[in-house]
Amino acid sequence: MTAQVHVPSLFARVGTASALTFAVTSAMLAPGLVNDAEAATHSTKALKVAASKKGAPYKYGAAGPSRFDCSGLTLYSFKKAGKKLPRTAQQQYNKTRHIPKSQRKRGDLVFFHSGRGVYHVGIYAGSGKIWHSPKSGDVVRLAKIWSKSVWYGRVR
C-alpha cells in the first residue's frame, strides 16, 4: 500500500491575493533577468567557439571558419552563439554595452585602445586572459591582457 502525499499548490499556500502579487511582480522582473541570463549564455557559447579555434592562423580581413583577424574571430564566435556583431573592432565597441573592469565576466569583449580609437579586440576568458587572433604570422590563442589601455563591452 502506497501513502499518498498531498502537496498544496502555490496559490493554496500563499493565498490568492499573495499569489496574484507574486505573479504580477515576477512578470515585471523576469524580462530583465531573462535578458541577463540570455546574454550570459550567448557570451559563454561565444567564448567556447573562440577557444575551439585555437591554432587557427591570423589573416587580415578574415572572419572564419579557418582563418581570422581579431574582430573576425569575435564576429564569428558570437554569430555561432546567435548574436550579430558589426565587422570592425571599433564598430563592435560602439555596439556593446560598456562596463567597468570590476564588472567584466567571461565572454565579455575586451577592446584595446589608443586614445579614443579601438585597434584590437578579444573575448575575456577570466583570470586576466583573452582569446584573440593577434597579428599576421600568429594564431588564435589564449593570452594575458598586456595593456592597461582596455575597455570592456558586453554583447546585448
C-alpha positions as a Markdown table, in Angstrom:
| # | Residue | x | y | z |
|---|---|---|---|---|
| 1 | Met | 0.0 | 0.0 | 0.0 |
| 2 | Thr | 1.4 | 3.4 | -1.0 |
| 3 | Ala | 0.7 | 6.5 | 1.1 |
| 4 | Gln | -0.4 | 9.5 | -0.9 |
| 5 | Val | 1.2 | 12.8 | 0.0 |
| 6 | His | -0.8 | 16.0 | -0.8 |
| 7 | Val | 1.4 | 19.0 | -1.7 |
| 8 | Pro | -0.7 | 22.1 | -1.9 |
| 9 | Ser | -0.3 | 24.4 | -4.9 |
| 10 | Leu | 1.5 | 27.8 | -4.6 |
| 11 | Phe | -1.9 | 29.5 | -4.7 |
| 12 | Ala | -3.2 | 27.5 | -1.7 |
| 13 | Arg | -0.1 | 28.0 | 0.3 |
| 14 | Val | 0.2 | 31.8 | -0.1 |
| 15 | Gly | -3.4 | 32.8 | -0.6 |
| 16 | Thr | -4.9 | 34.1 | -3.8 |
| 17 | Ala | -4.0 | 37.8 | -3.2 |
| 18 | Ser | -0.4 | 37.0 | -2.4 |
| 19 | Ala | -0.2 | 34.7 | -5.4 |
| 20 | Leu | -1.6 | 37.4 | -7.7 |
| 21 | Thr | 1.0 | 39.9 | -6.3 |
| 22 | Phe | 3.7 | 37.3 | -6.9 |
| 23 | Ala | 2.6 | 36.7 | -10.5 |
| 24 | Val | 2.5 | 40.4 | -11.3 |
| 25 | Thr | 5.8 | 41.1 | -9.6 |
| 26 | Ser | 7.5 | 38.2 | -11.3 |
| 27 | Ala | 6.2 | 39.3 | -14.7 |
| 28 | Met | 7.7 | 42.7 | -14.2 |
| 29 | Leu | 11.1 | 41.4 | -13.0 |
| 30 | Ala | 11.5 | 38.4 | -15.3 |
| 31 | Pro | 12.3 | 40.2 | -18.6 |
| 32 | Gly | 15.4 | 41.8 | -17.2 |
| 33 | Leu | 16.5 | 38.6 | -15.5 |
| 34 | Val | 15.9 | 36.6 | -18.7 |
| 35 | Asn | 17.9 | 39.1 | -20.8 |
| 36 | Asp | 20.9 | 38.9 | -18.4 |
| 37 | Ala | 20.8 | 35.1 | -18.4 |
| 38 | Glu | 20.4 | 35.0 | -22.1 |
| 39 | Ala | 23.4 | 37.4 | -22.5 |
| 40 | Ala | 25.5 | 35.2 | -20.3 |
| 41 | Thr | 24.5 | 32.1 | -22.3 |
| 42 | His | 25.5 | 33.8 | -25.6 |
| 43 | Ser | 28.8 | 35.0 | -24.1 |
| 44 | Thr | 29.6 | 31.6 | -22.8 |
| 45 | Lys | 28.9 | 30.0 | -26.1 |
| 46 | Ala | 30.9 | 32.6 | -28.0 |
| 47 | Leu | 33.9 | 32.0 | -25.6 |
| 48 | Lys | 33.7 | 28.3 | -26.3 |
| 49 | Val | 33.6 | 28.9 | -30.0 |
| 50 | Ala | 36.7 | 31.2 | -29.8 |
| 51 | Ala | 38.6 | 28.6 | -27.7 |
| 52 | Ser | 37.7 | 25.9 | -30.2 |
| 53 | Lys | 39.5 | 27.9 | -32.9 |
| 54 | Lys | 42.9 | 27.7 | -31.0 |
| 55 | Gly | 45.7 | 27.5 | -33.5 |
| 56 | Ala | 43.7 | 28.9 | -36.5 |
| 57 | Pro | 46.0 | 31.3 | -38.5 |
| 58 | Tyr | 45.6 | 35.0 | -38.5 |
| 59 | Lys | 44.6 | 36.6 | -41.8 |
| 60 | Tyr | 43.8 | 40.2 | -42.2 |
| 61 | Gly | 40.1 | 40.7 | -43.1 |
| 62 | Ala | 39.2 | 37.0 | -42.4 |
| 63 | Ala | 36.1 | 36.0 | -40.4 |
| 64 | Gly | 36.4 | 32.2 | -40.4 |
| 65 | Pro | 35.8 | 29.4 | -40.3 |
| 66 | Ser | 39.5 | 28.6 | -40.5 |
| 67 | Arg | 41.3 | 32.0 | -40.6 |
| 68 | Phe | 40.6 | 35.1 | -38.6 |
| 69 | Asp | 41.7 | 38.6 | -37.8 |
| 70 | Cys | 40.8 | 39.9 | -34.3 |
| 71 | Ser | 37.3 | 41.3 | -35.0 |
| 72 | Gly | 36.6 | 38.4 | -37.4 |
| 73 | Leu | 37.1 | 35.9 | -34.5 |
| 74 | Thr | 34.7 | 37.8 | -32.2 |
| 75 | Leu | 32.2 | 38.3 | -35.0 |
| 76 | Tyr | 32.4 | 34.6 | -35.9 |
| 77 | Ser | 32.2 | 33.4 | -32.3 |
| 78 | Phe | 29.1 | 35.5 | -31.4 |
| 79 | Lys | 27.4 | 34.6 | -34.7 |
| 80 | Lys | 27.7 | 30.9 | -33.8 |
| 81 | Ala | 26.2 | 31.8 | -30.4 |
| 82 | Gly | 23.3 | 33.6 | -32.1 |
| 83 | Lys | 24.3 | 37.2 | -31.8 |
| 84 | Lys | 25.2 | 39.6 | -34.6 |
| 85 | Leu | 28.1 | 42.0 | -34.4 |
| 86 | Pro | 29.4 | 44.5 | -36.8 |
| 87 | Arg | 32.7 | 43.8 | -38.6 |
| 88 | Thr | 35.4 | 46.0 | -37.1 |
| 89 | Ala | 36.7 | 46.2 | -33.5 |
| 90 | Gln | 35.7 | 49.9 | -33.3 |
| 91 | Gln | 32.2 | 49.2 | -34.6 |
| 92 | Gln | 31.9 | 46.3 | -32.2 |
| 93 | Tyr | 32.9 | 48.6 | -29.3 |
| 94 | Asn | 30.3 | 51.1 | -30.4 |
| 95 | Lys | 27.6 | 48.3 | -30.4 |
| 96 | Thr | 28.3 | 46.8 | -27.0 |
| 97 | Arg | 27.1 | 47.9 | -23.5 |
| 98 | His | 30.2 | 49.4 | -21.9 |
| 99 | Ile | 31.1 | 48.1 | -18.5 |
| 100 | Pro | 33.8 | 48.8 | -15.9 |
| 101 | Lys | 36.6 | 46.3 | -15.3 |
| 102 | Ser | 35.1 | 45.4 | -11.9 |
| 103 | Gln | 32.0 | 44.0 | -13.7 |
| 104 | Arg | 33.7 | 42.1 | -16.5 |
| 105 | Lys | 32.7 | 38.5 | -17.0 |
| 106 | Arg | 33.9 | 35.6 | -19.1 |
| 107 | Gly | 32.6 | 36.1 | -22.6 |
| 108 | Asp | 32.7 | 39.9 | -22.5 |
| 109 | Leu | 34.7 | 41.7 | -25.2 |
| 110 | Val | 38.0 | 43.4 | -24.3 |
| 111 | Phe | 38.9 | 46.3 | -26.5 |
| 112 | Phe | 42.4 | 47.6 | -26.7 |
| 113 | His | 42.6 | 51.4 | -27.5 |
| 114 | Ser | 45.0 | 54.1 | -28.2 |
| 115 | Gly | 43.4 | 57.4 | -27.2 |
| 116 | Arg | 39.8 | 57.2 | -28.3 |
| 117 | Gly | 40.4 | 54.7 | -31.1 |
| 118 | Val | 40.0 | 50.9 | -30.7 |
| 119 | Tyr | 42.7 | 48.9 | -32.5 |
| 120 | His | 42.2 | 45.3 | -31.2 |
| 121 | Val | 39.5 | 43.1 | -29.6 |
| 122 | Gly | 39.4 | 39.7 | -27.9 |
| 123 | Ile | 37.0 | 37.7 | -25.7 |
| 124 | Tyr | 37.5 | 37.7 | -22.0 |
| 125 | Ala | 38.3 | 34.2 | -20.7 |
| 126 | Gly | 38.7 | 35.0 | -17.0 |
| 127 | Ser | 41.9 | 35.4 | -14.8 |
| 128 | Gly | 43.1 | 38.4 | -16.9 |
| 129 | Lys | 43.2 | 36.5 | -20.1 |
| 130 | Ile | 41.6 | 36.7 | -23.6 |
| 131 | Trp | 41.1 | 34.5 | -26.6 |
| 132 | His | 42.2 | 36.5 | -29.6 |
| 133 | Ser | 43.7 | 36.5 | -33.1 |
| 134 | Pro | 46.8 | 38.7 | -32.6 |
| 135 | Lys | 48.6 | 39.6 | -35.8 |
| 136 | Ser | 50.0 | 38.4 | -39.1 |
| 137 | Gly | 52.2 | 35.3 | -38.6 |
| 138 | Asp | 50.4 | 34.3 | -35.4 |
| 139 | Val | 47.4 | 32.1 | -34.5 |
| 140 | Val | 44.3 | 32.2 | -32.4 |
| 141 | Arg | 45.4 | 31.8 | -28.8 |
| 142 | Leu | 44.8 | 32.5 | -25.1 |
| 143 | Ala | 46.9 | 35.4 | -23.9 |
| 144 | Lys | 47.3 | 37.6 | -20.8 |
| 145 | Ile | 45.9 | 41.1 | -21.2 |
| 146 | Trp | 49.1 | 43.0 | -21.8 |
| 147 | Ser | 47.9 | 46.6 | -21.5 |
| 148 | Lys | 46.0 | 48.9 | -19.1 |
| 149 | Ser | 44.5 | 50.7 | -22.1 |
| 150 | Val | 41.5 | 48.5 | -22.4 |
| 151 | Trp | 37.8 | 48.9 | -22.3 |
| 152 | Tyr | 35.1 | 46.2 | -21.7 |
| 153 | Gly | 31.9 | 45.7 | -23.6 |
| 154 | Arg | 29.0 | 43.2 | -23.1 |
| 155 | Val | 27.2 | 42.0 | -26.2 |
| 156 | Arg | 23.5 | 42.6 | -25.8 |
